[in-house]
Coordinates of C-alpha atoms and ligand atoms in Angstrom, one line a residue:
M4 CA -28.6 15.4 55.8
A5 CA -30.6 13.6 58.4
R6 CA -28.5 12.9 61.4
E7 CA -28.9 9.3 62.7
D8 CA -30.4 9.0 66.1
A9 CA -28.2 6.6 67.8
S10 CA -28.7 7.5 71.4
T11 CA -29.4 3.9 72.3
L12 CA -27.4 0.7 71.7
E13 CA -30.0 -0.6 69.3
N14 CA -29.8 2.5 67.3
L15 CA -26.1 2.1 67.2
D16 CA -26.6 -1.3 65.6
T17 CA -29.0 0.2 63.1
L18 CA -26.5 2.9 62.3
R19 CA -23.8 0.3 61.8
K20 CA -25.9 -1.6 59.2
K21 CA -26.7 1.7 57.4
I22 CA -23.0 2.7 57.3
F23 CA -21.9 -0.5 55.8
S24 CA -24.7 -0.7 53.3
D25 CA -24.0 2.9 52.2
L26 CA -20.3 2.2 51.9
E27 CA -21.1 -0.9 49.8
S28 CA -23.1 1.1 47.3
A29 CA -20.6 4.0 47.1
T30 CA -19.0 3.0 43.8
D31 CA -17.6 6.2 42.4
S32 CA -15.4 8.9 43.9
A33 CA -18.3 11.4 44.3
A34 CA -20.4 8.8 46.3
L35 CA -17.3 8.0 48.5
E36 CA -16.8 11.6 49.2
S37 CA -20.5 12.1 50.3
F38 CA -20.1 9.0 52.5
R39 CA -17.0 10.5 54.1
I40 CA -18.8 13.8 54.8
K41 CA -22.0 12.1 56.0
Y42 CA -20.2 9.7 58.5
L43 CA -16.6 10.7 59.1
G44 CA -16.7 14.5 58.5
K45 CA -16.6 17.1 61.2
K46 CA -20.3 17.3 61.3
G47 CA -20.7 13.7 60.4
A48 CA -22.9 11.2 62.2
L49 CA -20.1 9.5 64.1
R50 CA -18.7 12.7 65.5
A51 CA -22.3 13.5 66.6
L52 CA -22.5 10.2 68.4
L53 CA -19.5 11.1 70.6
K54 CA -20.7 14.6 71.1
G55 CA -24.1 13.1 72.3
L56 CA -22.4 11.0 74.9
K57 CA -23.2 13.5 77.6
N58 CA -26.9 12.9 77.1
I59 CA -26.6 9.2 77.7
P60 CA -27.5 8.0 81.2
A61 CA -24.3 7.6 83.3
E62 CA -24.6 3.8 83.8
R63 CA -24.7 3.1 80.1
R64 CA -22.3 5.8 79.0
K65 CA -19.1 3.7 79.3
E66 CA -20.3 0.9 77.2
Y67 CA -22.0 3.1 74.7
G68 CA -18.9 5.3 74.4
A69 CA -16.7 2.2 73.7
R70 CA -19.1 0.9 71.1
A71 CA -19.4 4.2 69.4
N72 CA -15.6 4.6 69.3
Q73 CA -15.2 1.1 67.9
L74 CA -17.8 1.8 65.2
R75 CA -15.9 5.0 64.2
A76 CA -12.6 3.1 63.9
E77 CA -14.2 0.3 61.9
T78 CA -15.9 2.8 59.6
E79 CA -12.6 4.7 59.0
Q80 CA -10.8 1.4 58.2
A81 CA -13.5 0.2 55.9
F82 CA -13.7 3.6 54.2
S83 CA -10.0 3.8 53.5
S84 CA -9.8 0.2 52.2
R85 CA -12.7 0.9 49.9
T86 CA -11.0 4.1 48.6
R87 CA -7.8 2.2 47.9
Q88 CA -9.8 -0.5 46.0
K89 CA -11.6 2.0 44.0
K90 CA -8.4 3.9 43.1
A91 CA -6.7 0.6 42.0
R92 CA -9.6 -0.2 39.7
G93 CA -9.8 3.3 38.4
D94 CA -6.1 3.3 37.5
Q95 CA -6.6 0.1 35.6
Q96 CA -9.5 1.5 33.6
S97 CA -7.8 4.7 32.7
S98 CA -4.6 3.1 31.7
P99 CA -4.1 3.5 27.9
F100 CA -2.6 0.0 27.6
D101 CA -4.5 -3.1 28.6
P102 CA -2.3 -6.1 27.9
S103 CA -5.2 -8.5 28.5
L104 CA -7.1 -7.3 25.4
P105 CA -6.9 -9.5 22.3
G106 CA -4.7 -8.1 19.5
Y107 CA -6.1 -6.8 16.2
P108 CA -4.5 -7.0 12.8
F109 CA -3.0 -3.9 11.2
P110 CA -4.1 -3.6 7.6
H111 CA -0.9 -3.4 5.5
G112 CA -0.4 -2.5 1.9
S113 CA 1.3 -4.7 -0.7
I114 CA 3.2 -4.1 -3.9
H115 CA 0.9 -3.4 -6.8
P116 CA 1.1 -6.3 -9.4
L117 CA 2.2 -3.9 -12.1
T118 CA 5.0 -2.5 -9.9
K119 CA 6.0 -6.1 -9.1
I120 CA 6.3 -7.0 -12.8
R121 CA 8.1 -3.8 -13.6
N122 CA 10.6 -4.4 -10.9
E123 CA 11.2 -8.0 -12.0
I124 CA 11.8 -6.8 -15.6
R125 CA 14.0 -4.0 -14.4
D126 CA 16.2 -6.3 -12.3
I127 CA 16.8 -8.8 -15.1
F128 CA 18.0 -6.0 -17.4
I129 CA 20.1 -4.4 -14.6
S130 CA 21.8 -7.8 -14.2
M131 CA 22.7 -7.6 -17.9
G132 CA 24.3 -4.2 -17.4
F133 CA 21.5 -1.9 -18.4
D134 CA 20.8 1.4 -16.7
V135 CA 17.4 2.7 -15.9
A136 CA 16.1 6.1 -17.1
Y137 CA 12.8 8.0 -17.0
G138 CA 11.2 10.7 -19.2
P139 CA 8.2 13.0 -19.0
D140 CA 4.6 11.8 -19.4
V141 CA 3.7 15.1 -21.2
E142 CA 5.8 15.1 -24.4
S143 CA 6.3 17.3 -27.4
D144 CA 5.2 16.0 -30.8
F145 CA 8.9 16.1 -31.7
Y146 CA 10.0 13.5 -29.2
N147 CA 6.9 11.3 -29.3
F148 CA 6.7 11.3 -33.2
A149 CA 9.0 13.4 -35.4
A150 CA 12.3 12.3 -33.9
L151 CA 11.2 8.7 -34.0
N152 CA 10.9 8.9 -37.8
F153 CA 7.1 9.5 -38.0
P154 CA 6.8 12.1 -40.7
P155 CA 4.0 14.7 -40.3
H156 CA 0.6 13.3 -41.4
H157 CA 2.2 9.9 -41.9
P158 CA -0.5 7.2 -41.5
A159 CA 1.7 5.4 -38.9
R160 CA 0.6 8.1 -36.4
D161 CA -2.8 6.6 -36.6
M162 CA -1.4 3.4 -35.0
Q163 CA -1.5 5.3 -31.7
D164 CA -4.6 7.2 -30.8
T165 CA -3.1 10.3 -29.2
F166 CA -4.4 12.6 -26.4
L167 CA -3.4 16.1 -27.5
V168 CA -2.6 18.7 -24.9
S169 CA -2.1 21.3 -27.7
P170 CA -1.2 20.8 -31.4
E171 CA 2.4 20.4 -30.5
V172 CA 2.2 18.7 -27.1
V173 CA 0.8 15.2 -26.3
L174 CA 0.5 12.7 -23.5
R175 CA 3.1 10.3 -24.7
T176 CA 1.7 7.3 -26.5
H177 CA 4.7 5.1 -25.8
T178 CA 8.0 5.2 -23.9
S179 CA 10.1 5.3 -27.2
P180 CA 10.6 9.2 -26.9
V181 CA 12.8 8.5 -23.9
Q182 CA 15.3 6.8 -26.3
I183 CA 15.8 10.2 -28.0
R184 CA 16.3 12.0 -24.7
I185 CA 18.9 9.4 -23.6
M186 CA 20.8 9.6 -26.9
E187 CA 20.8 13.4 -26.7
E188 CA 22.4 13.2 -23.3
Q189 CA 24.8 10.4 -23.8
Q190 CA 27.2 9.0 -26.4
P191 CA 27.5 5.2 -26.9
P192 CA 27.8 2.7 -25.4
I193 CA 24.3 3.2 -24.3
R194 CA 22.5 0.3 -22.5
C195 CA 19.3 1.6 -20.9
I196 CA 15.8 0.6 -20.0
M197 CA 13.1 3.2 -19.6
P198 CA 9.9 2.2 -17.8
G199 CA 6.9 4.5 -17.6
R200 CA 3.3 5.3 -18.0
V201 CA 1.8 5.9 -21.4
Y202 CA -1.6 7.1 -22.7
R203 CA -3.8 6.3 -25.6
H204 CA -7.3 7.4 -26.5
E205 CA -8.7 4.0 -26.9
E206 CA -12.0 2.5 -26.2
I207 CA -11.9 1.0 -22.7
S208 CA -12.5 -2.7 -22.5
S209 CA -11.2 -5.8 -20.8
R210 CA -8.2 -5.7 -23.2
S211 CA -7.4 -2.1 -23.4
Y212 CA -7.3 0.9 -21.2
C213 CA -6.5 4.6 -21.7
I214 CA -3.5 4.4 -19.4
F215 CA -0.9 1.6 -19.4
H216 CA 2.8 1.0 -18.8
Q217 CA 5.7 0.1 -21.0
V218 CA 9.3 -0.8 -20.5
E219 CA 11.5 0.6 -23.4
G220 CA 15.0 -0.8 -24.0
L221 CA 17.9 0.7 -26.0
Y222 CA 21.3 -0.7 -26.7
V223 CA 23.6 1.4 -29.0
D224 CA 27.3 0.7 -29.5
R225 CA 29.7 -0.2 -32.3
D226 CA 28.7 -3.4 -34.1
V227 CA 25.5 -4.1 -32.2
S228 CA 23.7 -6.7 -34.4
F229 CA 20.4 -8.4 -34.7
A230 CA 22.0 -11.4 -33.0
D231 CA 22.5 -9.2 -29.9
L232 CA 18.8 -8.3 -30.0
K233 CA 17.8 -11.9 -30.2
G234 CA 20.2 -13.1 -27.6
T235 CA 19.3 -10.4 -25.1
L236 CA 15.5 -10.9 -25.4
L237 CA 15.8 -14.7 -25.4
W238 CA 17.8 -14.4 -22.1
F239 CA 15.2 -12.1 -20.7
A240 CA 12.3 -14.4 -21.7
R241 CA 14.1 -17.3 -20.1
R242 CA 14.7 -15.5 -16.8
F243 CA 11.3 -13.9 -16.7
F244 CA 9.0 -16.7 -17.9
D245 CA 10.6 -20.2 -18.0
E246 CA 14.2 -21.2 -18.4
K247 CA 13.3 -23.5 -21.3
T248 CA 11.0 -21.1 -23.1
H249 CA 11.5 -20.6 -26.8
I250 CA 10.9 -17.3 -28.6
K251 CA 9.6 -16.7 -32.1
I252 CA 10.6 -13.6 -34.1
R253 CA 8.1 -12.3 -36.6
P254 CA 8.6 -9.4 -39.1
S255 CA 6.7 -6.3 -38.3
F256 CA 6.7 -2.6 -38.8
F257 CA 7.6 0.4 -36.6
P258 CA 8.8 3.7 -38.1
F259 CA 11.7 3.9 -35.7
T260 CA 13.3 0.5 -36.4
E261 CA 14.5 -1.3 -39.5
P262 CA 14.1 -4.2 -39.6
S263 CA 11.2 -4.3 -37.1
V264 CA 10.0 -7.4 -35.4
E265 CA 7.5 -8.7 -32.9
I266 CA 8.6 -11.4 -30.5
D267 CA 6.4 -14.2 -29.2
I268 CA 7.2 -16.6 -26.4
E269 CA 6.0 -20.1 -26.2
C270 CA 2.8 -20.2 -24.1
F271 CA 4.0 -21.0 -20.6
L272 CA 0.6 -22.4 -19.6
C273 CA 0.3 -25.1 -22.3
K274 CA 4.0 -25.2 -23.3
G275 CA 3.0 -24.6 -26.9
A276 CA 0.3 -27.2 -27.1
G277 CA -2.5 -24.6 -27.5
C278 CA -4.9 -23.3 -24.9
S279 CA -7.5 -20.5 -24.4
V280 CA -4.9 -18.0 -23.2
C281 CA -2.8 -18.3 -26.3
K282 CA -5.9 -18.8 -28.5
Q283 CA -4.8 -22.3 -29.4
S284 CA -1.7 -20.9 -31.2
G285 CA 0.9 -22.0 -28.6
W286 CA 2.5 -18.6 -28.7
L287 CA 2.1 -15.3 -26.9
E288 CA 3.1 -11.9 -28.3
I289 CA 5.1 -10.0 -25.7
L290 CA 7.0 -7.2 -27.3
G291 CA 8.0 -5.1 -30.4
A292 CA 11.6 -4.6 -31.3
G293 CA 14.1 -3.9 -34.0
M294 CA 17.3 -2.3 -35.1
V295 CA 17.3 1.4 -34.5
H296 CA 16.5 3.3 -37.7
P297 CA 19.5 5.5 -38.8
N298 CA 17.1 8.5 -38.9
V299 CA 16.4 7.9 -35.2
L300 CA 20.1 7.7 -34.3
A301 CA 20.5 10.9 -36.2
S302 CA 17.7 12.6 -34.2
G303 CA 19.5 11.6 -31.1
G304 CA 22.8 13.1 -32.3
I305 CA 24.5 9.7 -32.9
D306 CA 26.5 9.0 -35.9
S307 CA 24.9 6.1 -37.7
E308 CA 28.0 5.4 -39.8
H309 CA 29.8 4.3 -36.7
Y310 CA 27.1 3.0 -34.4
T311 CA 24.2 0.7 -34.6
G312 CA 21.7 -0.3 -32.0
F313 CA 18.6 -2.3 -31.1
A314 CA 15.5 -1.2 -29.3
F315 CA 12.5 -2.9 -27.8
G316 CA 9.3 -2.0 -26.1
M317 CA 7.0 -4.2 -24.0
G318 CA 3.6 -3.6 -22.3
I319 CA 3.7 -4.3 -18.6
E320 CA 0.0 -4.9 -18.3
R321 CA 0.1 -7.4 -21.1
I322 CA 2.9 -9.3 -19.4
A323 CA 1.1 -9.1 -16.0
L324 CA -2.2 -10.4 -17.6
L325 CA -0.3 -13.3 -19.1
K326 CA 1.8 -14.1 -16.1
Y327 CA -1.1 -14.0 -13.6
T328 CA -3.7 -15.2 -16.1
I329 CA -6.0 -12.2 -15.4
D330 CA -8.7 -11.6 -17.9
D331 CA -9.5 -7.9 -17.4
I332 CA -6.9 -5.1 -17.7
R333 CA -9.2 -2.7 -15.8
L334 CA -8.6 -4.6 -12.6
F335 CA -5.1 -3.1 -12.5
F336 CA -6.6 0.4 -12.2
E337 CA -9.6 0.0 -10.0
N338 CA -7.5 -0.7 -6.9
D339 CA -10.1 -3.0 -5.5
I340 CA -8.5 -4.3 -2.3
R341 CA -9.9 -7.8 -2.9
F342 CA -8.0 -7.9 -6.2
L343 CA -4.8 -6.4 -4.9
R344 CA -4.7 -8.7 -1.8
Q345 CA -4.0 -11.6 -4.1
F346 CA -0.5 -10.5 -4.9
Ligands
DAH421 N1 6.7 2.0 -29.2 C1 6.1 0.7 -29.6 C2 4.6 0.7 -29.2 O1 4.2 1.4 -28.3 C3 6.8 -0.5 -29.1 C4 8.1 -0.6 -29.6 C5 8.3 -1.4 -30.8 C6 9.2 -0.1 -29.0 C7 9.6 -1.5 -31.3 C8 10.5 -0.2 -29.5 C9 10.6 -0.9 -30.7 O2 11.6 0.4 -29.0 O3 11.9 -1.1 -31.2 O4 3.8 0.0 -29.8

């Protein structure tokens, strides 16, 4: 480090300028430390000035000494104030929390539309005194078919394209097998809904998917009649869709119910006048239902001489498509955030 030659008063002024310009440009702690060593350290320039006093001619020594001391005091003061400033700024920068920064939004999830619909359906039935039960997705042929009155090789099995795990084990094609499991565990009165995922080996299109969801319902007790079925499902449709909605009951066929029906609701978009959603019919099919077949009660260990029951099954996707007027079932399974955000 070149020692400043400040043996004259002019040189003292030059040194002063140099000191303050060096201090000005010392912006980080390393530069400040070099500055301290260069000017204020034991072998620093300002010490050297005072040591050099003896070489100054006697008549100028007093003034020179006073000016040199003053320069040292000023330098020390300026240095410590600069160090304090730097520290304050540094503390601010390294703080993990800067309250002056603008906020940023936290992305948050939302309830999937299918879950929403399922919860609404569930809550309506709970309010009518139904329990909620679940069964396995991987089912035996017995629960999925045989116990539900589908004889082996019966053509009714073709109504549901089945994914086989092995000849005796399937991915359940509907939630109806849970009816049997409930009846095995419980004696009447039974009032239960059974939501769940089901699987069918169907061609994928905007109308059908290989996975979908159903809510099954079962009510078994003494003297349960078709009027109870009708009243319960009308009440449900009015709570879920529109309090003035009408339902239409059409005869149908399911092996596990006799008689079997399908239930339509009046189209809630056009109020029955006919529109593209109801294909101009004014009606929308929402579920299958019927009086539980005596063979099915027997499979569940329930005496069909004393008890009767009704059952129903509805597709959650179908109801969600209708309720939200969505035209492609695949949207429910793609989890595209732009779709999900709308619910
Ligand atoms: N399991 C039938 C299906 O997937 C739906 C169904 C119809 C369920 C009538 C029932 C019922 O409980 O009684 O197509």
